[in-house]
Amino acid sequence: DAGVIQSPRHEVTEMGQEVTLRCKPISGHNSLFWYRQTMMRGLELLIYFNNNVPIDDSGMPEDRFSAKMPNASFSTLKIQPSEPRDSAVYFCASKKTSISYNEQFFGPGTRLTVL
Amino acid sequence: DQQVKQNSPSLSVQEGRISILNCDYTNSMFDYFLWYKKYPAEGPTFLISISSIKDKNEDGRFTVFLNKSAKHLSLHIVPSQPGDSAVYFCAASAPREYGNKLVFGAGTILRVKS
């Protein structure tokens, strides 16, 4: 069974450009999470969805960041306009909502570099 | 305000010896704790977890200990192997209060020397 799929794996862009990161959760998982990893702050939760509905977006740093989940098998994280301080590795994770005490499964991440 | 803290950024251990990674938390509502392992250029992978109703959980070479009164947990790896070299993240949750959120520590880099 395929794990969480993220694309692209690497993204290099210039300041001011729009960046879209994509995620396909594990089939049957109905909770999806977006994280950002930096050296200074470790793994930060940006936003998470239950059944395609955003539940908690308190970690989204600014209005430049937005996330959508149009259906159970696809989510996007968009940064517009991007800035150099957005450079980080972005992870998507998923789990089954119905089982509270279990782990999240992570994708391989997207390494974003904003020049 | 970090609710989950891993105060050791790195740890170096000789192959065959015990590795002990520590984690402290501040929120007494947390009742489920997990450890994840992360290799370079890969996503974190689940390693072991523990519920607050237990004080120990063991899985092969990996054991997690929970001290609720001290709000402290630790991961023991015995014996340590070079393949254990990775970043280890501690995470905490309170599903009844906060839903499916996990709060992660900053991670500890473990290097196992052969």
XYZ file of N, CA and C in Angstrom:
687
model
N 0.852 -1.190 0.000
C 0.000 0.000 0.000
C 0.887 1.238 0.000
N 0.554 2.215 -0.863
C 1.365 3.415 -0.958
C 1.230 4.239 0.302
N 2.318 4.878 0.675
C 2.287 5.777 1.821
C 1.775 7.148 1.409
N 2.038 8.135 2.245
C 1.684 9.510 1.923
C 2.597 9.991 0.797
N 1.992 10.576 -0.217
C 2.760 11.026 -1.381
C 2.779 12.552 -1.407
N 3.968 13.112 -1.563
C 4.110 14.557 -1.651
C 4.843 14.925 -2.936
N 4.430 16.052 -3.507
C 5.138 16.573 -4.677
C 5.111 18.097 -4.660
N 6.139 18.729 -5.218
C 7.392 18.107 -5.641
C 8.251 17.735 -4.436
N 9.326 17.016 -4.626
C 10.243 16.704 -3.533
C 11.155 17.886 -3.239
N 11.478 18.619 -4.271
C 12.313 19.814 -4.116
C 11.708 20.945 -4.932
N 11.765 22.142 -4.370
C 11.257 23.316 -5.067
C 12.194 24.471 -4.776
N 12.689 25.067 -5.845
C 13.513 26.272 -5.714
C 12.799 27.380 -6.461
N 12.571 28.477 -5.791
C 11.837 29.559 -6.410
C 12.424 30.892 -5.967
N 11.987 31.926 -6.616
C 12.469 33.258 -6.252
C 11.439 33.976 -5.387
N 11.945 34.833 -4.544
C 11.087 35.615 -3.662
C 9.969 36.280 -4.469
N 8.751 36.203 -3.923
C 7.618 36.825 -4.580
C 6.793 35.884 -5.427
N 7.376 34.730 -5.753
C 6.652 33.773 -6.584
C 5.665 32.966 -5.732
N 4.655 32.437 -6.406
C 3.693 31.548 -5.749
C 4.232 30.134 -5.735
N 4.045 29.450 -4.618
C 4.505 28.067 -4.483
C 3.317 27.212 -4.060
N 3.156 26.073 -4.705
C 2.084 25.143 -4.338
C 2.677 23.776 -4.053
N 2.438 23.291 -2.845
C 2.890 21.966 -2.436
C 1.674 21.048 -2.416
N 1.903 19.789 -2.797
C 0.785 18.858 -2.961
C 0.959 17.619 -2.095
N -0.180 17.055 -1.691
C -0.148 15.887 -0.820
C -1.303 14.957 -1.138
N -0.981 13.670 -1.186
C -2.010 12.636 -1.305
C -1.906 11.762 -0.063
N -2.927 11.753 0.796
C -2.852 10.950 2.021
C -3.024 9.463 1.725
N -2.774 8.648 2.738
C -2.995 7.214 2.618
C -4.499 6.972 2.466
N -4.853 6.078 1.563
C -6.263 5.767 1.324
C -6.922 5.279 2.609
N -8.082 5.856 2.912
C -8.792 5.470 4.128
C -8.488 6.345 5.326
N -7.440 7.159 5.215
C -7.120 8.104 6.288
C -7.915 9.376 6.068
N -8.604 9.843 7.110
C -9.440 11.024 6.917
C -8.994 12.233 7.729
N -7.821 12.151 8.326
C -7.200 13.339 8.921
C -5.894 13.612 8.188
N -5.681 14.885 7.851
C -4.475 15.262 7.119
C -3.840 16.466 7.793
N -2.512 16.435 7.870
C -1.763 17.448 8.615
C -0.664 18.008 7.723
N -0.435 19.308 7.829
C 0.717 19.961 7.196
C 1.652 20.470 8.290
N 2.945 20.102 8.157
C 3.972 20.517 9.107
C 5.084 21.241 8.355
N 5.817 22.052 9.109
C 7.023 22.678 8.591
C 8.175 22.353 9.544
N 9.305 21.949 8.989
C 10.469 21.655 9.819
C 11.567 22.671 9.534
N 12.022 23.316 10.591
C 13.171 24.210 10.492
C 14.161 23.848 11.594
N 15.398 24.288 11.426
C 16.419 24.003 12.434
C 16.048 24.631 13.766
N 15.512 25.838 13.700
C 15.251 26.582 14.932
C 14.030 26.058 15.685
N 12.993 25.664 14.964
C 11.716 25.376 15.615
C 11.292 23.915 15.516
N 12.103 23.087 14.900
C 11.742 21.684 14.792
C 10.524 21.492 13.904
N 9.633 20.580 14.287
C 8.426 20.278 13.514
C 7.255 21.091 14.055
N 6.738 21.971 13.230
C 5.590 22.791 13.636
C 4.358 22.376 12.845
N 3.233 22.214 13.528
C 1.971 21.948 12.844
C 1.438 23.255 12.275
N 1.152 23.255 10.988
C 0.597 24.454 10.342
C -0.924 24.411 10.347
N -1.493 23.298 9.904
C -2.941 23.176 9.786
C -3.289 21.709 9.723
N -4.515 21.356 10.184
C -4.943 19.996 9.935
C -6.424 19.935 9.588
N -6.778 18.912 8.840
C -8.124 18.678 8.337
C -8.672 17.360 8.891
N -9.947 17.352 9.206
C -10.687 16.115 9.441
C -11.779 16.045 8.387
N -11.835 14.934 7.663
C -12.869 14.761 6.637
C -12.964 15.974 5.704
N -11.809 16.436 5.268
C -11.655 17.536 4.303
C -11.977 18.913 4.882
N -12.303 19.000 6.152
C -12.661 20.273 6.769
C -11.506 20.760 7.626
N -11.053 22.019 7.445
C -9.974 22.519 8.305
C -10.444 22.645 9.749
N -9.694 22.027 10.650
C -10.075 22.002 12.063
C -9.275 23.030 12.865
N -7.998 23.120 12.585
C -7.126 24.008 13.349
C -6.062 24.576 12.421
N -6.130 25.866 12.172
C -5.120 26.510 11.319
C -4.312 27.524 12.124
N -4.281 27.366 13.426
C -3.605 28.334 14.279
C -2.093 28.376 14.043
N -1.555 27.351 13.426
C -0.129 27.330 13.151
C 0.269 27.976 11.839
N -0.685 28.343 11.040
C -0.374 28.999 9.763
C 0.245 30.357 10.072
N 1.479 30.590 9.597
C 2.212 31.765 10.052
C 1.636 33.099 9.607
N 1.148 33.178 8.402
C 0.657 34.461 7.893
C -0.406 34.218 6.844
N -1.040 35.314 6.441
C -2.054 35.214 5.383
C -1.460 34.780 4.056
N -0.156 34.824 3.946
C 0.471 34.372 2.696
C 0.323 32.862 2.526
N 0.039 32.171 3.625
C -0.112 30.723 3.591
C -1.595 30.364 3.537
N -1.927 29.410 2.667
C -3.292 28.893 2.619
C -3.246 27.411 2.286
N -4.237 26.676 2.764
C -4.300 25.238 2.502
C -5.727 24.862 2.150
N -5.834 23.886 1.271
C -7.140 23.395 0.852
C -7.132 21.879 0.815
N -8.302 21.314 0.967
C -8.454 19.872 0.796
C -9.770 19.658 0.054
N -9.739 19.707 -1.263
C -10.976 19.619 -2.046
C -11.649 18.252 -2.004
N -10.852 17.203 -1.725
C -11.435 15.870 -1.601
C -10.560 15.026 -0.686
N -10.997 13.817 -0.423
C -10.326 12.968 0.569
C -8.941 12.509 0.138
N -8.593 12.689 -1.123
C -7.316 12.148 -1.591
C -6.341 13.225 -2.050
N -6.600 14.478 -1.727
C -5.710 15.517 -2.236
C -5.775 16.774 -1.374
N -4.593 17.340 -1.104
C -4.519 18.597 -0.377
C -3.385 19.433 -0.945
N -3.533 20.751 -0.854
C -2.479 21.657 -1.281
C -2.168 22.650 -0.177
N -0.909 23.057 -0.142
C -0.445 24.143 0.717
C 0.180 25.175 -0.212
N -0.366 26.386 -0.166
C 0.085 27.422 -1.087
C 0.713 28.568 -0.314
N 1.797 29.089 -0.852
C 2.447 30.264 -0.284
C 2.504 31.330 -1.382
N 1.899 32.457 -1.122
C 1.831 33.521 -2.113
C 1.761 34.880 -1.422
N 2.739 35.749 -1.576
C 4.020 35.524 -2.241
C 5.019 34.851 -1.303
N 5.938 34.095 -1.865
C 6.925 33.416 -1.042
C 8.044 34.375 -0.641
N 8.661 34.071 0.511
C 9.774 34.862 1.036
C 10.909 33.924 1.430
N 12.142 34.428 1.474
C 13.279 33.559 1.845
C 13.085 32.859 3.186
N 12.431 33.484 4.138
C 12.247 32.859 5.454
C 11.255 31.697 5.416
N 10.598 31.486 4.295
C 9.722 30.322 4.144
C 10.517 29.063 3.796
N 11.797 29.222 3.521
C 12.634 28.074 3.171
C 12.642 27.079 4.332
N 12.262 25.852 4.042
C 12.121 24.815 5.068
C 11.742 23.522 4.359
N 11.608 22.453 5.163
C 11.036 21.213 4.637
C 9.592 21.136 5.124
N 8.686 20.918 4.199
C 7.263 20.841 4.514
C 6.812 19.387 4.416
N 6.188 18.904 5.487
C 5.717 17.523 5.534
C 4.197 17.491 5.579
N 3.677 16.481 4.950
C 2.262 16.154 5.041
C 2.162 14.825 5.783
N 1.147 14.676 6.609
C 0.929 13.425 7.339
C -0.559 13.112 7.340
N -0.877 11.834 7.541
C -2.294 11.457 7.601
C -2.497 10.377 8.658
N -3.739 10.224 9.087
C -4.119 9.158 10.026
C -5.619 8.939 9.934
N -6.066 7.882 10.575
C -7.504 7.618 10.667
C -8.064 8.389 11.854
N -9.025 9.232 11.593
C -9.621 10.044 12.654
C -10.298 9.194 13.709
N -10.865 8.079 13.302
C -11.685 7.278 14.215
C -10.866 6.629 15.321
N -9.562 6.524 15.124
C -8.697 5.940 16.135
C -7.878 7.075 16.748
N -8.225 7.470 17.959
C -7.583 8.639 18.542
C -6.139 8.378 18.934
N -5.925 7.217 19.588
C -4.608 6.948 20.132
C -3.813 6.101 19.154
N -3.405 6.744 18.080
C -2.538 6.072 17.119
C -1.674 7.112 16.437
N -0.763 6.601 15.605
C 0.241 7.497 15.055
C -0.211 8.134 13.752
N 0.467 9.221 13.396
C 0.345 9.826 12.083
C 1.439 9.243 11.193
N 1.124 9.155 9.901
C 2.071 8.649 8.915
C 2.515 9.817 8.048
N 3.827 9.973 7.937
C 4.377 11.129 7.243
C 4.800 10.795 5.814
N 4.683 11.811 4.960
C 5.246 11.730 3.633
C 6.727 12.061 3.665
N 7.401 11.997 2.493
C 8.842 12.220 2.436
C 9.237 13.687 2.530
N 8.271 14.583 2.406
C 8.554 16.003 2.537
C 8.870 16.693 1.220
N 8.694 18.015 1.220
C 9.095 18.880 0.110
C 10.083 19.889 0.669
N 11.293 19.876 0.095
C 12.293 20.863 0.521
C 12.112 22.126 -0.316
N 11.718 23.199 0.324
C 11.474 24.473 -0.363
C 12.616 25.429 -0.099
N 13.150 25.979 -1.180
C 14.166 27.018 -1.086
C 13.663 28.248 -1.819
N 13.578 29.347 -1.095
C 13.148 30.619 -1.694
C 14.353 31.552 -1.723
N 14.746 31.922 -2.927
C 15.961 32.744 -3.103
C 15.659 34.231 -3.023
N 6.187 29.414 23.183
C 6.060 28.615 24.391
C 6.080 27.135 24.011
N 7.225 26.496 24.257
C 7.370 25.108 23.849
C 6.741 24.194 24.877
N 5.756 23.440 24.475
C 5.106 22.524 25.399
C 5.833 21.196 25.495
N 6.627 20.874 24.487
C 7.411 19.640 24.467
C 8.861 20.025 24.198
N 9.734 19.629 25.104
C 11.122 20.058 24.997
C 12.064 18.867 24.965
N 12.987 18.918 24.021
C 14.079 17.967 23.979
C 15.341 18.800 24.143
N 15.873 18.790 25.336
C 16.921 19.745 25.681
C 18.300 19.379 25.158
N 18.459 18.137 24.703
C 19.755 17.745 24.143
C 19.662 17.766 22.619
N 20.320 18.709 21.965
C 20.264 18.754 20.499
C 20.930 17.542 19.857
N 21.924 16.970 20.548
C 22.612 15.825 19.956
C 23.148 14.909 21.043
N 23.397 13.660 20.626
C 23.906 12.625 21.535
C 24.778 11.696 20.715
N 25.934 11.355 21.269
C 26.847 10.440 20.591
C 27.083 9.233 21.493
N 26.920 8.026 20.935
C 26.995 6.797 21.721
C 27.810 5.767 20.951
N 28.513 4.944 21.680
C 29.276 3.863 21.057
C 28.346 2.692 20.731
N 28.606 2.062 19.605
C 27.822 0.888 19.203
C 27.803 -0.137 20.327
N 26.619 -0.711 20.584
C 26.480 -1.729 21.606
C 26.086 -1.187 22.973
N 26.283 0.132 23.162
C 25.937 0.730 24.444
C 24.487 1.203 24.422
N 24.029 1.717 25.539
C 22.665 2.216 25.634
C 22.598 3.682 25.191
N 21.556 4.011 24.439
C 21.248 5.401 24.097
C 20.021 5.799 24.908
N 20.089 6.944 25.548
C 18.952 7.452 26.311
C 18.620 8.849 25.810
N 17.424 8.980 25.248
C 16.960 10.276 24.753
C 15.833 10.765 25.660
N 15.913 12.023 26.020
C 14.979 12.582 26.995
C 14.024 13.601 26.405
N 12.882 13.714 27.070
C 11.838 14.630 26.597
C 11.037 15.105 27.807
N 10.784 16.391 27.883
C 9.972 16.961 28.952
C 8.772 17.679 28.358
N 7.663 17.665 29.090
C 6.490 18.370 28.608
C 5.893 19.197 29.739
N 5.125 20.197 29.360
C 4.584 21.106 30.367
C 3.067 20.982 30.532
N 2.384 20.494 29.528
C 0.927 20.459 29.548
C 0.446 19.163 30.199
N -0.198 19.269 31.348
C -0.643 18.078 32.082
C -1.828 17.384 31.400
N -2.392 18.016 30.358
C -3.494 17.381 29.624
C -2.989 16.292 28.664
N -1.723 16.345 28.317
C -1.177 15.327 27.400
C -1.323 13.945 28.028
N -1.848 13.001 27.253
C -2.000 11.651 27.795
C -1.557 10.570 26.815
N -0.905 10.963 25.744
C -0.407 9.988 24.783
C 0.865 10.544 24.177
N 1.915 9.717 24.174
C 3.225 10.199 23.767
C 3.824 9.253 22.729
N 4.530 9.829 21.789
C 5.088 9.044 20.695
C 6.534 9.457 20.443
N 7.304 8.512 19.936
C 8.641 8.815 19.424
C 8.681 8.493 17.939
N 9.281 9.418 17.205
C 9.474 9.243 15.780
C 10.967 9.289 15.486
N 11.361 8.571 14.451
C 12.737 8.577 13.986
C 12.765 9.160 12.584
N 13.782 9.969 12.301
C 13.856 10.585 10.982
C 15.274 10.483 10.421
N 15.357 9.868 9.232
C 16.606 9.844 8.479
C 16.638 11.037 7.529
N 17.829 11.463 7.104
C 17.937 12.575 6.158
C 17.149 12.309 4.881
N 16.497 13.331 4.386
C 15.732 13.287 3.127
C 14.543 12.328 3.187
N 14.128 11.947 4.383
C 12.931 11.124 4.526
C 11.991 11.775 5.530
N 10.714 11.330 5.519
C 9.793 11.806 6.531
C 9.983 11.061 7.839
N 9.508 11.637 8.943
C 9.571 10.933 10.226
C 8.774 9.629 10.164
N 9.287 8.598 10.823
C 8.557 7.333 10.909
C 8.309 7.000 12.373
N 7.140 6.486 12.633
C 6.736 6.152 13.990
C 7.623 5.038 14.556
N 7.999 5.195 15.812
C 8.871 4.223 16.452
C 8.141 3.482 17.575
N 7.651 4.207 18.551
C 7.023 3.601 19.709
C 6.175 4.653 20.402
N 5.151 4.209 21.126
C 4.288 5.148 21.831
C 3.985 4.634 23.231
N 3.405 5.518 24.042
C 2.999 5.129 25.380
C 1.810 5.968 25.809
N 0.854 5.309 26.433
C -0.295 5.990 26.997
C 0.011 6.378 28.437
N -0.666 7.399 28.922
C -0.385 7.869 30.281
C -0.826 6.897 31.368
N -1.562 5.860 30.992
C -1.951 4.872 32.003
C -0.825 3.874 32.267
N 0.231 3.961 31.463
C 1.379 3.085 31.642
C 2.597 3.899 32.041
N 3.607 3.226 32.568
C 4.870 3.921 32.820
C 6.010 3.340 31.988
N 5.709 2.300 31.236
C 6.755 1.686 30.417
C 6.114 0.967 29.239
N 6.767 1.058 28.097
C 6.350 0.275 26.937
C 7.597 -0.165 26.193
N 7.639 -1.433 25.840
C 8.842 -2.013 25.266
C 8.540 -2.636 23.912
N 9.463 -2.441 22.975
C 9.328 -3.053 21.657
C 10.723 -3.363 21.143
N 11.122 -4.610 21.352
C 12.461 -5.014 20.912
C 13.538 -4.251 21.650
N 14.405 -3.591 20.895
C 15.502 -2.848 21.506
C 15.060 -1.490 22.064
N 13.829 -1.112 21.820
C 13.337 0.212 22.191
C 12.371 0.137 23.378
N 12.622 0.970 24.376
C 11.746 1.067 25.544
C 11.490 2.535 25.839
N 10.231 2.866 26.059
C 9.899 4.227 26.451
C 9.396 4.194 27.892
N 9.910 5.120 28.697
C 9.526 5.264 30.084
C 8.814 6.596 30.260
N 7.741 6.562 31.053
C 6.978 7.787 31.314
C 6.906 8.037 32.814
N 7.295 9.232 33.224
C 7.178 9.677 34.605
C 6.220 10.856 34.625
N 4.958 10.564 34.922
C 3.927 11.604 34.838
C 4.130 12.705 35.857
N 4.560 12.344 37.044
C 4.714 13.372 38.082
C 5.794 14.366 37.707
N 6.815 13.892 37.006
C 7.902 14.774 36.572
C 7.647 15.342 35.186
N 6.588 14.904 34.530
C 6.300 15.289 33.147
C 7.532 15.039 32.269
N 7.977 13.827 32.327
C 9.215 13.451 31.647
C 9.066 12.078 31.028
N 9.580 11.949 29.811
C 9.666 10.620 29.223
C 11.035 10.437 28.589
N 11.412 9.188 28.452
C 12.708 8.887 27.864
C 12.588 7.669 26.958
N 13.443 7.636 25.978
C 13.548 6.517 25.036
C 14.899 5.862 25.244
N 14.882 4.568 25.525
C 16.107 3.809 25.686
C 16.285 2.877 24.494
N 17.464 2.871 23.936
C 17.789 1.973 22.827
C 18.960 1.104 23.279
N 18.677 -0.206 23.371
C 19.705 -1.135 23.841
C 19.656 -2.434 23.028
N 20.769 -2.889 22.433
C 21.990 -2.125 22.264
C 21.874 -1.169 21.082
N 22.601 -0.101 21.109
C 22.569 0.860 20.001
C 23.340 0.305 18.812
N 22.823 0.602 17.621
C 23.440 0.140 16.379
C 23.683 1.348 15.468
N 24.680 1.255 14.584
C 24.948 2.394 13.686
C 23.709 2.832 12.893
N 22.853 1.884 12.536
C 21.628 2.208 11.807
C 20.622 3.001 12.611
N 20.860 3.116 13.923
C 19.976 3.938 14.758
C 20.305 5.418 14.640
N 21.412 5.739 13.997
C 21.796 7.144 13.831
C 20.736 7.872 13.019
N 20.122 8.854 13.637
C 18.986 9.561 13.031
C 18.605 10.712 13.963
N 17.589 11.471 13.559
C 16.995 12.475 14.448
C 15.774 11.838 15.103
N 15.670 11.979 16.411
C 14.551 11.417 17.148
C 13.677 12.561 17.676
N 12.396 12.472 17.344
C 11.429 13.468 17.796
C 10.499 12.852 18.830
N 10.291 13.569 19.892
C 9.286 13.250 20.889
C 8.019 14.033 20.521
N 6.837 13.416 20.698
C 5.587 14.102 20.404
C 4.562 13.771 21.476
N 3.652 14.689 21.712
C 2.620 14.503 22.734
C 1.263 14.904 22.190
N 0.222 14.258 22.723
C -1.136 14.599 22.288
C -2.116 14.431 23.446
N -3.283 15.020 23.257
C -4.394 14.890 24.203
C -5.657 14.793 23.359
N -5.920 13.607 22.802
C -7.010 13.479 21.823
C -8.364 13.972 22.321
N -8.658 13.741 23.593
C -9.989 14.143 24.079
C -10.114 15.657 24.155
N -8.987 16.345 24.419
C -9.033 17.800 24.558
C -8.725 18.522 23.256
N -7.710 18.041 22.558
C -7.188 18.786 21.405
C -7.338 18.055 20.076
N -8.111 16.991 20.071
C -8.297 16.275 18.821
C -7.022 15.575 18.392
N -6.788 15.563 17.092
C -5.711 14.746 16.539
C -4.349 15.442 16.488
N -4.215 16.598 17.102
C -2.950 17.326 17.047
C -1.844 16.602 17.788
N -0.654 16.645 17.209
C 0.563 16.223 17.887
C 1.434 17.452 18.084
N 2.028 17.570 19.258
C 2.986 18.643 19.518
C 4.360 17.998 19.601
N 5.274 18.460 18.754
C 6.596 17.848 18.648
C 7.649 18.660 19.389
N 8.651 17.952 19.882
C 9.854 18.610 20.343
C 10.752 18.945 19.166
N 11.862 19.607 19.461
C 12.759 20.069 18.398
C 13.644 18.972 17.833
N 13.684 17.826 18.509
C 14.469 16.709 18.007
C 15.840 16.594 18.650
N 16.347 15.361 18.693
C 17.706 15.071 19.157
C 18.396 14.243 18.089
N 19.585 14.693 17.688
C 20.367 13.942 16.702
C 21.177 12.879 17.441
N 20.927 11.639 17.104
C 21.682 10.529 17.701
C 22.716 10.025 16.708
N 23.950 9.931 17.171
C 25.024 9.349 16.359
C 25.561 8.138 17.098
N 25.490 6.989 16.455
C 26.013 5.768 17.033
C 27.305 5.430 16.306
N 28.393 5.431 17.038
C 29.711 5.217 16.453
C 30.079 3.743 16.485
N 30.601 3.249 15.369
C 31.008 1.843 15.320
C 32.489 1.698 15.652
